[in-house]
Amino acid sequence: MAVRAMNSCVIFRSAATPTLAVSRRCRCVRQLTASSRQRNRSNSHSFLRCVPYPLSHVTVRNYSVQNLVEMVMEELASIHKRGRVRATSKLESVSTGELLEDKLKKGTLQKGLLLEFKKDSERLLLAVALKPDGKKNWMVSDQNGITASIKPQQVTFIVPGAENFEPTEISEFVQKAHDNLDPALLEFAWNELLEKNESVTVQELAEMIFGSAEPLETYCAHLLLSRDEVYFAVLESKGFSVYGPRTANQVDELLRRKLAKEASEKEFEELIQFLRSAKQMPYQDKPPRSSWKAEEKTWHKIQSLEAFAIDSCKNDDQKKTAGMILKAMGQAKTSSAAVNLLIDIGYFPVHVNLDLLKLNLPTDHRDEIISAAESLLSTSTDLDEADRIDLTSLKVYAIDVDEADELDDALSATRLQDGRIKLWIHIADPTSLVQPGSIIDKDARRRGTSIFLPTATYPMFPERLAMEGMSLQQGRLCNAVSVSVVLRSDGSIAEYSVENSIIKPTYMLTYESATELLHLNLEEEIELKILSEAAALRLRWRREQGAIDTATIETRIKVTNPDHPEPSIKLYVENQADAAMRLVSEMMILCGEVIATFGSHNNIPLPYRGQPQSNIDASAFAHLPEGPVRSAAIVRTMRAAEMDFRNPIRHGVLGLPGYVQFTSPIRRYMDLAAHYQVKAFLSGDPLPLSAGELEGIASSVNMTTRVVRRLSSSSLRYWILEYLRRQPKGKRYRALVLRFIKDRIAAILLTEIGIQASSWVSIGVQIGDEVDVQVEEAHPRDDILSLKEVEAV
């Protein structure tokens, strides 16, 4: 054994072929720092720093630094001479013999050879060749003891010299190889080869860093090179690879990237651990949504996961990040898995409204909009004050649902001396505060409508402006646009007027309380009775004009504390044929007719609405039971609504020569646009919008309105299903058969719930019959409702 030592360090080689274990304990390791790489750039010699090792069993002889360096260089030169393939020289045959590709093509792959193959996209395994399997494939036994057939293209490396290898020896071989891997050896080799501008094969690298090219050492060298992403680049790869050292600048950059990658991987692993921890926490202890925004990098990853959950990834990077998170968490790479994970960690509430997130509709108002609204409330003056008529002496009824936030309309009535009925429909006047083209107007136009969901209301205007500045309020003086109408005895319009007004609402009633007052028939509430009488006249007159009655059952839901896993759900089922609902509906329709007539007579461009009647006469449905069954059949035949912006068009379904939506200017932008036009005409000012401009606005607003309508419908259905899911199993519900879909599968209406569904019904059941059903399944997230008919008790 030759031994060389300097200070307390030693380099030695045995005359006999050394084992990897010995050579590893005594190897020379290149300690390459940034400064040593800089020396490489200057073509100066670098020095070896040797790993200290106590040599109690060898005689150590001291050498000078100069002698030591000379001896090391001689040793390296000897290694180079035994098989160096220079980058500039022609590729020659090496001791492995034929190329890997040639071995496979010529069928010289033999039983007992040790090879590495690609099991799948992520795993490389060692295996022993057993026997051919067909013309090209081979049966192999891998390191896990599994026998399989592999294709030639799966083979990535044949271990030189490993012949007659037994499958039982693979595990020990693999263990030894992995125990003796040290990336520092690769850095040592890179430094030397870079100085000489030389390339290297796997066997040459084994000889260079291990002092031997035996199977184990060669395989270790192969692992080091195949896993390396910094020091070497493949110059040639056909059966076996030739590697060349990268430049020092390239290595510096790759090391920088590697460190950045490792830091990123560490951050990612910390995030995964945090996700796992949050997932295990009880609901009340989960981190609040705001905590995920504390660190930018974490927030970026959570945003990617959220975008993937709602199918709105902006780029492939977001998809990749989300996929990595889901994979690390053991989840499938699906949007539903992402949703469930975000729910499990507390980022999403259990009942998150995915449609609201997907549609990306504006919900909150920007600070500048809120600031402008506050300014209006504090400094705005009523430009129409001098022109307003005082109607504060009238008894004014505002009737709406009990949780209404925005009150747009109210009603008054009296009987004239000649017996005719005079009505007033008072509409809130937001244009007394908001002017066309203002910042608040533009924001309202962008929103198009208020959004009413079971869990929340997102108003078109900033909340305080809408509630305090615009909405009609009981007992307070309120600006309004009042439409007055005198009816003939048949319900048609005899006289009308449209004026700016000031009113003082007397009652704020729910539909239920208004209906109760009507039934009590109190003498002191004669005005309410007159309103009901007028509504009946109007309904009869409209039917004579061909109006189609589409009144049906309508459901409302109010959810309290929607972010809680088990929020409170209140369900309201309302019949649109109810007396108070009929009253309000008829007055709103009457107002729309008056405004259309007013606009037509004064050549005012307005959003006139019409709806062609169905080709099927209403009498064709006379055989169906009146109510939801008939209404559902008629609605199925109705044609889409139409709009004109210059002249009224017939609204066949309402039985009107013209109609304009005018009664909800706080919650619908097209109603507000109609107010702008009418108010400008009343004040003698130029009209702010032309017919063409109105058409353009309507195109955009109607598109948004359709999206909001679908959102409201899907949200309502979700909470109805959640309500049904919570009901006792086996509970019975009365259902009305609306029509048959196929064979005995019928479309039914759960009259106590107000939701349509489908169910098989027994033979003999007809359209219009009632049956009892039970809920078998109700899954709101998947929109599943399964019902079955049960025998009536």
mmCIF file of C-alpha atoms in Angstrom, residues 417-720:
data_model
loop_
_atom_site.group_PDB
_atom_site.id
_atom_site.type_symbol
_atom_site.label_atom_id
_atom_site.label_comp_id
_atom_site.label_asym_id
_atom_site.label_seq_id
_atom_site.Cartn_x
_atom_site.Cartn_y
_atom_site.Cartn_z
ATOM 1 C CA GLN A 417 -116.573 61.241 -5.935
ATOM 2 C CA ASP A 418 -117.694 59.698 -9.221
ATOM 3 C CA GLY A 419 -116.833 56.253 -7.852
ATOM 4 C CA ARG A 420 -113.710 55.738 -9.907
ATOM 5 C CA ILE A 421 -110.494 54.595 -8.240
ATOM 6 C CA LYS A 422 -107.398 56.791 -8.219
ATOM 7 C CA LEU A 423 -104.101 55.109 -7.552
ATOM 8 C CA TRP A 424 -100.571 56.320 -6.868
ATOM 9 C CA ILE A 425 -97.507 54.192 -7.425
ATOM 10 C CA HIS A 426 -94.629 55.934 -5.654
ATOM 11 C CA ILE A 427 -91.154 54.986 -6.827
ATOM 12 C CA ALA A 428 -87.950 55.868 -4.973
ATOM 13 C CA ASP A 429 -85.974 58.624 -6.710
ATOM 14 C CA PRO A 430 -82.236 57.777 -6.717
ATOM 15 C CA THR A 431 -81.665 60.256 -9.558
ATOM 16 C CA SER A 432 -82.121 63.056 -7.014
ATOM 17 C CA LEU A 433 -78.668 61.983 -5.782
ATOM 18 C CA VAL A 434 -76.937 60.205 -8.681
ATOM 19 C CA GLN A 435 -76.379 61.818 -12.061
ATOM 20 C CA PRO A 436 -75.780 60.016 -15.380
ATOM 21 C CA GLY A 437 -72.075 59.534 -16.101
ATOM 22 C CA SER A 438 -70.966 60.030 -12.498
ATOM 23 C CA ILE A 439 -68.547 57.610 -10.876
ATOM 24 C CA ILE A 440 -71.383 56.013 -8.894
ATOM 25 C CA ASP A 441 -73.573 55.726 -11.979
ATOM 26 C CA LYS A 442 -70.801 54.021 -13.945
ATOM 27 C CA ASP A 443 -70.198 51.544 -11.138
ATOM 28 C CA ALA A 444 -73.932 50.773 -10.926
ATOM 29 C CA ARG A 445 -74.027 50.255 -14.704
ATOM 30 C CA ARG A 446 -71.113 47.826 -14.459
ATOM 31 C CA ARG A 447 -72.970 45.811 -11.819
ATOM 32 C CA GLY A 448 -76.295 45.990 -13.663
ATOM 33 C CA THR A 449 -78.356 44.776 -10.732
ATOM 34 C CA SER A 450 -78.338 44.051 -7.038
ATOM 35 C CA ILE A 451 -77.615 40.412 -6.223
ATOM 36 C CA PHE A 452 -80.010 38.695 -3.856
ATOM 37 C CA LEU A 453 -78.821 35.345 -2.488
ATOM 38 C CA PRO A 454 -80.042 33.255 0.448
ATOM 39 C CA THR A 455 -76.799 34.082 2.259
ATOM 40 C CA ALA A 456 -76.308 37.758 1.433
ATOM 41 C CA THR A 457 -77.408 40.788 -0.556
ATOM 42 C CA TYR A 458 -74.900 42.652 -2.724
ATOM 43 C CA PRO A 459 -76.524 46.011 -3.573
ATOM 44 C CA MET A 460 -76.029 47.840 -6.859
ATOM 45 C CA PHE A 461 -75.303 51.031 -4.941
ATOM 46 C CA PRO A 462 -73.136 51.350 -1.809
ATOM 47 C CA GLU A 463 -75.233 50.114 1.092
ATOM 48 C CA ARG A 464 -75.553 53.313 3.114
ATOM 49 C CA LEU A 465 -76.396 55.370 0.049
ATOM 50 C CA ALA A 466 -79.066 52.852 -1.003
ATOM 51 C CA MET A 467 -80.597 52.340 2.449
ATOM 52 C CA GLU A 468 -80.422 55.828 3.899
ATOM 53 C CA GLY A 469 -80.344 58.122 0.892
ATOM 54 C CA MET A 470 -82.552 56.362 -1.670
ATOM 55 C CA SER A 471 -84.781 53.759 -0.022
ATOM 56 C CA LEU A 472 -88.308 54.664 1.096
ATOM 57 C CA GLN A 473 -88.505 54.709 4.894
ATOM 58 C CA GLN A 474 -91.479 54.642 7.195
ATOM 59 C CA GLY A 475 -92.386 57.991 8.801
ATOM 60 C CA ARG A 476 -89.710 59.974 6.939
ATOM 61 C CA LEU A 477 -89.975 62.458 4.110
ATOM 62 C CA CYS A 478 -88.808 60.711 0.960
ATOM 63 C CA ASN A 479 -88.206 61.925 -2.564
ATOM 64 C CA ALA A 480 -90.141 59.933 -5.157
ATOM 65 C CA VAL A 481 -91.445 59.800 -8.685
ATOM 66 C CA SER A 482 -95.189 59.276 -8.341
ATOM 67 C CA VAL A 483 -97.309 57.772 -11.115
ATOM 68 C CA SER A 484 -100.997 58.521 -10.574
ATOM 69 C CA VAL A 485 -103.714 56.629 -12.435
ATOM 70 C CA VAL A 486 -107.483 56.928 -12.595
ATOM 71 C CA LEU A 487 -109.129 53.650 -13.629
ATOM 72 C CA ARG A 488 -112.275 53.155 -15.571
ATOM 73 C CA SER A 489 -114.797 50.697 -14.209
ATOM 74 C CA ASP A 490 -113.432 47.957 -16.512
ATOM 75 C CA GLY A 491 -109.868 48.414 -15.181
ATOM 76 C CA SER A 492 -108.455 50.313 -18.150
ATOM 77 C CA ILE A 493 -106.554 53.582 -17.731
ATOM 78 C CA ALA A 494 -108.684 56.731 -17.914
ATOM 79 C CA GLU A 495 -106.135 59.310 -16.790
ATOM 80 C CA TYR A 496 -102.516 59.297 -15.676
ATOM 81 C CA SER A 497 -99.701 61.612 -14.629
ATOM 82 C CA VAL A 498 -95.999 61.289 -13.855
ATOM 83 C CA GLU A 499 -94.551 63.781 -11.362
ATOM 84 C CA ASN A 500 -91.717 64.419 -8.944
ATOM 85 C CA SER A 501 -93.083 64.140 -5.429
ATOM 86 C CA ILE A 502 -92.361 64.017 -1.764
ATOM 87 C CA ILE A 503 -94.107 61.350 0.331
ATOM 88 C CA LYS A 504 -94.156 60.060 3.886
ATOM 89 C CA PRO A 505 -94.649 56.248 3.998
ATOM 90 C CA THR A 506 -97.233 55.261 6.599
ATOM 91 C CA TYR A 507 -96.884 51.484 6.773
ATOM 92 C CA MET A 508 -94.085 49.081 5.976
ATOM 93 C CA LEU A 509 -95.886 45.762 5.568
ATOM 94 C CA THR A 510 -94.813 42.245 4.714
ATOM 95 C CA TYR A 511 -96.917 40.285 2.265
ATOM 96 C CA GLU A 512 -98.198 38.183 5.132
ATOM 97 C CA SER A 513 -99.283 41.164 7.240
ATOM 98 C CA ALA A 514 -100.870 42.901 4.223
ATOM 99 C CA THR A 515 -102.842 39.765 3.422
ATOM 100 C CA GLU A 516 -103.968 39.526 7.031
ATOM 101 C CA LEU A 517 -105.160 43.176 6.990
ATOM 102 C CA LEU A 518 -107.102 42.514 3.803
ATOM 103 C CA HIS A 519 -108.826 39.529 5.377
ATOM 104 C CA LEU A 520 -109.699 41.565 8.485
ATOM 105 C CA ASN A 521 -111.417 44.132 6.222
ATOM 106 C CA LEU A 522 -110.826 46.949 8.682
ATOM 107 C CA GLU A 523 -112.721 50.158 7.946
ATOM 108 C CA GLU A 524 -109.731 52.281 8.953
ATOM 109 C CA GLU A 525 -107.675 50.558 6.243
ATOM 110 C CA ILE A 526 -110.143 51.299 3.451
ATOM 111 C CA GLU A 527 -107.263 52.452 1.213
ATOM 112 C CA LEU A 528 -105.757 48.965 1.275
ATOM 113 C CA LYS A 529 -109.112 47.492 0.346
ATOM 114 C CA ILE A 530 -109.373 49.948 -2.587
ATOM 115 C CA LEU A 531 -105.931 48.878 -3.769
ATOM 116 C CA SER A 532 -107.048 45.243 -3.681
ATOM 117 C CA GLU A 533 -110.201 46.091 -5.620
ATOM 118 C CA ALA A 534 -108.149 47.964 -8.224
ATOM 119 C CA ALA A 535 -105.779 44.997 -8.564
ATOM 120 C CA ALA A 536 -108.730 42.696 -9.265
ATOM 121 C CA LEU A 537 -110.052 45.108 -11.910
ATOM 122 C CA ARG A 538 -106.684 45.312 -13.555
ATOM 123 C CA LEU A 539 -106.187 41.517 -13.613
ATOM 124 C CA ARG A 540 -109.582 41.000 -15.186
ATOM 125 C CA TRP A 541 -108.942 43.711 -17.783
ATOM 126 C CA ARG A 542 -105.531 42.291 -18.698
ATOM 127 C CA ARG A 543 -106.951 38.804 -19.126
ATOM 128 C CA GLU A 544 -109.524 40.276 -21.525
ATOM 129 C CA GLN A 545 -106.582 41.700 -23.484
ATOM 130 C CA GLY A 546 -105.041 38.237 -23.777
ATOM 131 C CA ALA A 547 -102.787 38.210 -20.696
ATOM 132 C CA ILE A 548 -101.583 34.795 -19.565
ATOM 133 C CA ASP A 549 -101.629 34.032 -15.849
ATOM 134 C CA THR A 550 -98.304 32.464 -14.833
ATOM 135 C CA ALA A 551 -98.719 32.733 -11.065
ATOM 136 C CA THR A 552 -97.099 29.807 -9.293
ATOM 137 C CA ILE A 553 -95.438 28.828 -6.025
ATOM 138 C CA GLU A 554 -92.226 30.691 -5.193
ATOM 139 C CA THR A 555 -89.612 29.820 -2.590
ATOM 140 C CA ARG A 556 -87.366 32.138 -0.614
ATOM 141 C CA ILE A 557 -84.644 31.083 1.794
ATOM 142 C CA LYS A 558 -82.827 33.121 4.406
ATOM 143 C CA VAL A 559 -79.578 31.670 5.743
ATOM 144 C CA THR A 560 -78.127 32.991 8.978
ATOM 145 C CA ASN A 561 -74.397 32.624 9.692
ATOM 146 C CA PRO A 562 -73.697 30.940 6.315
ATOM 147 C CA ASP A 563 -69.982 30.396 7.066
ATOM 148 C CA HIS A 564 -70.827 27.984 9.892
ATOM 149 C CA PRO A 565 -70.914 24.265 8.969
ATOM 150 C CA GLU A 566 -74.543 24.089 10.178
ATOM 151 C CA PRO A 567 -76.082 27.521 9.541
ATOM 152 C CA SER A 568 -79.697 28.364 10.329
ATOM 153 C CA ILE A 569 -82.036 27.997 7.338
ATOM 154 C CA LYS A 570 -85.471 29.625 7.139
ATOM 155 C CA LEU A 571 -87.645 28.581 4.209
ATOM 156 C CA TYR A 572 -90.591 30.631 2.943
ATOM 157 C CA VAL A 573 -93.028 29.252 0.360
ATOM 158 C CA GLU A 574 -95.210 31.921 -1.224
ATOM 159 C CA ASN A 575 -98.116 31.587 -3.612
ATOM 160 C CA GLN A 576 -97.954 34.329 -6.208
ATOM 161 C CA ALA A 577 -101.740 34.217 -6.374
ATOM 162 C CA ASP A 578 -101.904 35.386 -2.757
ATOM 163 C CA ALA A 579 -104.011 38.569 -2.346
ATOM 164 C CA ALA A 580 -101.174 40.884 -1.249
ATOM 165 C CA MET A 581 -98.745 39.548 -3.864
ATOM 166 C CA ARG A 582 -101.393 39.967 -6.566
ATOM 167 C CA LEU A 583 -102.030 43.510 -5.385
ATOM 168 C CA VAL A 584 -98.389 44.586 -5.568
ATOM 169 C CA SER A 585 -97.775 42.744 -8.843
ATOM 170 C CA GLU A 586 -100.753 44.414 -10.565
ATOM 171 C CA MET A 587 -99.689 47.873 -9.396
ATOM 172 C CA MET A 588 -96.157 47.371 -10.708
ATOM 173 C CA ILE A 589 -97.511 46.187 -14.069
ATOM 174 C CA LEU A 590 -99.837 49.208 -14.169
ATOM 175 C CA CYS A 591 -96.906 51.544 -13.545
ATOM 176 C CA GLY A 592 -94.969 49.915 -16.394
ATOM 177 C CA GLU A 593 -97.880 50.448 -18.765
ATOM 178 C CA VAL A 594 -98.221 54.125 -17.799
ATOM 179 C CA ILE A 595 -94.502 54.841 -18.299
ATOM 180 C CA ALA A 596 -94.582 53.143 -21.723
ATOM 181 C CA THR A 597 -97.581 55.260 -22.702
ATOM 182 C CA PHE A 598 -95.939 58.412 -21.315
ATOM 183 C CA GLY A 599 -92.734 57.700 -23.221
ATOM 184 C CA SER A 600 -94.569 56.956 -26.444
ATOM 185 C CA HIS A 601 -96.652 60.178 -26.307
ATOM 186 C CA ASN A 602 -93.563 62.284 -25.621
ATOM 187 C CA ASN A 603 -91.121 60.481 -27.977
ATOM 188 C CA ILE A 604 -88.815 59.496 -25.130
ATOM 189 C CA PRO A 605 -86.315 56.671 -25.861
ATOM 190 C CA LEU A 606 -86.900 54.087 -23.134
ATOM 191 C CA PRO A 607 -86.147 50.351 -22.597
ATOM 192 C CA TYR A 608 -89.564 49.181 -23.857
ATOM 193 C CA ARG A 609 -90.149 45.503 -23.181
ATOM 194 C CA GLY A 610 -92.410 43.121 -25.029
ATOM 195 C CA GLN A 611 -93.076 39.419 -25.214
ATOM 196 C CA PRO A 612 -94.844 37.779 -28.140
ATOM 197 C CA GLN A 613 -97.674 35.500 -27.137
ATOM 198 C CA SER A 614 -97.313 31.793 -27.712
ATOM 199 C CA ASN A 615 -98.745 30.393 -30.909
ATOM 200 C CA ILE A 616 -100.854 28.152 -28.717
ATOM 201 C CA ASP A 617 -103.982 29.850 -27.464
ATOM 202 C CA ALA A 618 -104.402 29.967 -23.691
ATOM 203 C CA SER A 619 -107.671 28.074 -24.051
ATOM 204 C CA ALA A 620 -105.617 25.080 -25.126
ATOM 205 C CA PHE A 621 -104.582 24.725 -21.468
ATOM 206 C CA ALA A 622 -108.092 24.998 -20.046
ATOM 207 C CA HIS A 623 -108.201 21.242 -19.409
ATOM 208 C CA LEU A 624 -105.306 21.529 -16.967
ATOM 209 C CA PRO A 625 -105.932 22.384 -13.319
ATOM 210 C CA GLU A 626 -105.632 26.113 -12.677
ATOM 211 C CA GLY A 627 -102.550 27.086 -10.709
ATOM 212 C CA PRO A 628 -99.003 25.692 -10.867
ATOM 213 C CA VAL A 629 -99.871 22.886 -13.312
ATOM 214 C CA ARG A 630 -101.369 25.201 -15.904
ATOM 215 C CA SER A 631 -98.768 27.928 -15.309
ATOM 216 C CA ALA A 632 -95.903 25.460 -15.787
ATOM 217 C CA ALA A 633 -97.380 24.235 -19.067
ATOM 218 C CA ILE A 634 -97.883 27.780 -20.364
ATOM 219 C CA VAL A 635 -94.386 28.949 -19.375
ATOM 220 C CA ARG A 636 -92.896 26.084 -21.393
ATOM 221 C CA THR A 637 -94.465 27.529 -24.563
ATOM 222 C CA MET A 638 -93.560 31.186 -23.961
ATOM 223 C CA ARG A 639 -91.188 32.910 -26.335
ATOM 224 C CA ALA A 640 -88.235 35.039 -25.307
ATOM 225 C CA ALA A 641 -88.790 38.676 -24.373
ATOM 226 C CA GLU A 642 -87.895 41.454 -26.798
ATOM 227 C CA MET A 643 -86.813 45.069 -26.383
ATOM 228 C CA ASP A 644 -87.156 48.257 -28.359
ATOM 229 C CA PHE A 645 -85.707 51.650 -27.447
ATOM 230 C CA ARG A 646 -87.796 53.977 -29.623
ATOM 231 C CA ASN A 647 -91.371 52.734 -29.471
ATOM 232 C CA PRO A 648 -93.440 50.474 -27.201
ATOM 233 C CA ILE A 649 -93.978 46.878 -28.348
ATOM 234 C CA ARG A 650 -96.834 44.658 -27.311
ATOM 235 C CA HIS A 651 -96.311 42.510 -24.238
ATOM 236 C CA GLY A 652 -98.625 39.653 -25.049
ATOM 237 C CA VAL A 653 -98.051 37.723 -21.816
ATOM 238 C CA LEU A 654 -99.035 40.773 -19.715
ATOM 239 C CA GLY A 655 -101.788 41.786 -22.131
ATOM 240 C CA LEU A 656 -100.378 45.322 -22.544
ATOM 241 C CA PRO A 657 -99.734 47.515 -25.614
ATOM 242 C CA GLY A 658 -96.406 48.576 -24.066
ATOM 243 C CA TYR A 659 -94.400 48.072 -20.897
ATOM 244 C CA VAL A 660 -91.331 49.612 -19.218
ATOM 245 C CA GLN A 661 -89.716 48.342 -16.024
ATOM 246 C CA PHE A 662 -89.625 51.429 -13.820
ATOM 247 C CA THR A 663 -90.331 50.363 -10.244
ATOM 248 C CA SER A 664 -86.887 49.195 -9.029
ATOM 249 C CA PRO A 665 -84.327 51.934 -9.788
ATOM 250 C CA ILE A 666 -82.287 51.132 -6.655
ATOM 251 C CA ARG A 667 -81.769 47.504 -7.624
ATOM 252 C CA ARG A 668 -82.003 47.389 -11.471
ATOM 253 C CA TYR A 669 -79.896 49.623 -13.690
ATOM 254 C CA MET A 670 -82.277 49.623 -16.680
ATOM 255 C CA ASP A 671 -85.023 50.939 -14.369
ATOM 256 C CA LEU A 672 -82.559 53.655 -13.313
ATOM 257 C CA ALA A 673 -81.859 54.476 -16.975
ATOM 258 C CA ALA A 674 -85.599 54.882 -17.541
ATOM 259 C CA HIS A 675 -85.686 57.271 -14.561
ATOM 260 C CA TYR A 676 -82.862 59.352 -16.057
ATOM 261 C CA GLN A 677 -84.877 59.762 -19.251
ATOM 262 C CA VAL A 678 -88.222 60.542 -17.613
ATOM 263 C CA LYS A 679 -86.730 62.894 -15.024
ATOM 264 C CA ALA A 680 -84.851 64.844 -17.705
ATOM 265 C CA PHE A 681 -88.082 65.255 -19.686
ATOM 266 C CA LEU A 682 -89.977 66.418 -16.595
ATOM 267 C CA SER A 683 -87.358 69.079 -15.852
ATOM 268 C CA GLY A 684 -87.100 70.191 -19.482
ATOM 269 C CA ASP A 685 -83.459 69.128 -19.775
ATOM 270 C CA PRO A 686 -81.914 67.334 -22.767
ATOM 271 C CA LEU A 687 -82.349 63.575 -22.554
ATOM 272 C CA PRO A 688 -79.091 62.017 -21.317
ATOM 273 C CA LEU A 689 -79.357 58.890 -23.477
ATOM 274 C CA SER A 690 -80.215 58.298 -27.122
ATOM 275 C CA ALA A 691 -82.006 55.184 -28.297
ATOM 276 C CA GLY A 692 -78.702 53.793 -29.568
ATOM 277 C CA GLU A 693 -76.943 54.467 -26.283
ATOM 278 C CA LEU A 694 -79.773 52.817 -24.385
ATOM 279 C CA GLU A 695 -79.520 49.771 -26.622
ATOM 280 C CA GLY A 696 -75.779 49.473 -25.977
ATOM 281 C CA ILE A 697 -76.251 49.797 -22.230
ATOM 282 C CA ALA A 698 -79.090 47.263 -22.262
ATOM 283 C CA SER A 699 -76.970 44.736 -24.160
ATOM 284 C CA SER A 700 -74.299 44.781 -21.458
ATOM 285 C CA VAL A 701 -76.647 45.055 -18.480
ATOM 286 C CA ASN A 702 -78.977 42.304 -19.692
ATOM 287 C CA MET A 703 -76.030 39.949 -20.102
ATOM 288 C CA THR A 704 -74.978 40.573 -16.502
ATOM 289 C CA THR A 705 -78.583 40.250 -15.342
ATOM 290 C CA ARG A 706 -78.914 36.830 -16.953
ATOM 291 C CA VAL A 707 -75.740 35.680 -15.185
ATOM 292 C CA VAL A 708 -77.030 36.980 -11.846
ATOM 293 C CA ARG A 709 -80.385 35.290 -12.416
ATOM 294 C CA ARG A 710 -78.662 31.935 -12.977
ATOM 295 C CA LEU A 711 -76.542 32.504 -9.871
ATOM 296 C CA SER A 712 -79.614 33.292 -7.768
ATOM 297 C CA SER A 713 -81.396 30.219 -9.091
ATOM 298 C CA SER A 714 -78.464 27.850 -8.439
ATOM 299 C CA SER A 715 -77.874 29.323 -4.968
ATOM 300 C CA LEU A 716 -81.539 28.940 -4.044
ATOM 301 C CA ARG A 717 -81.573 25.345 -5.244
ATOM 302 C CA TYR A 718 -78.401 24.558 -3.279
ATOM 303 C CA TRP A 719 -79.958 25.725 -0.021
ATOM 304 C CA ILE A 720 -83.264 24.004 -0.708
#
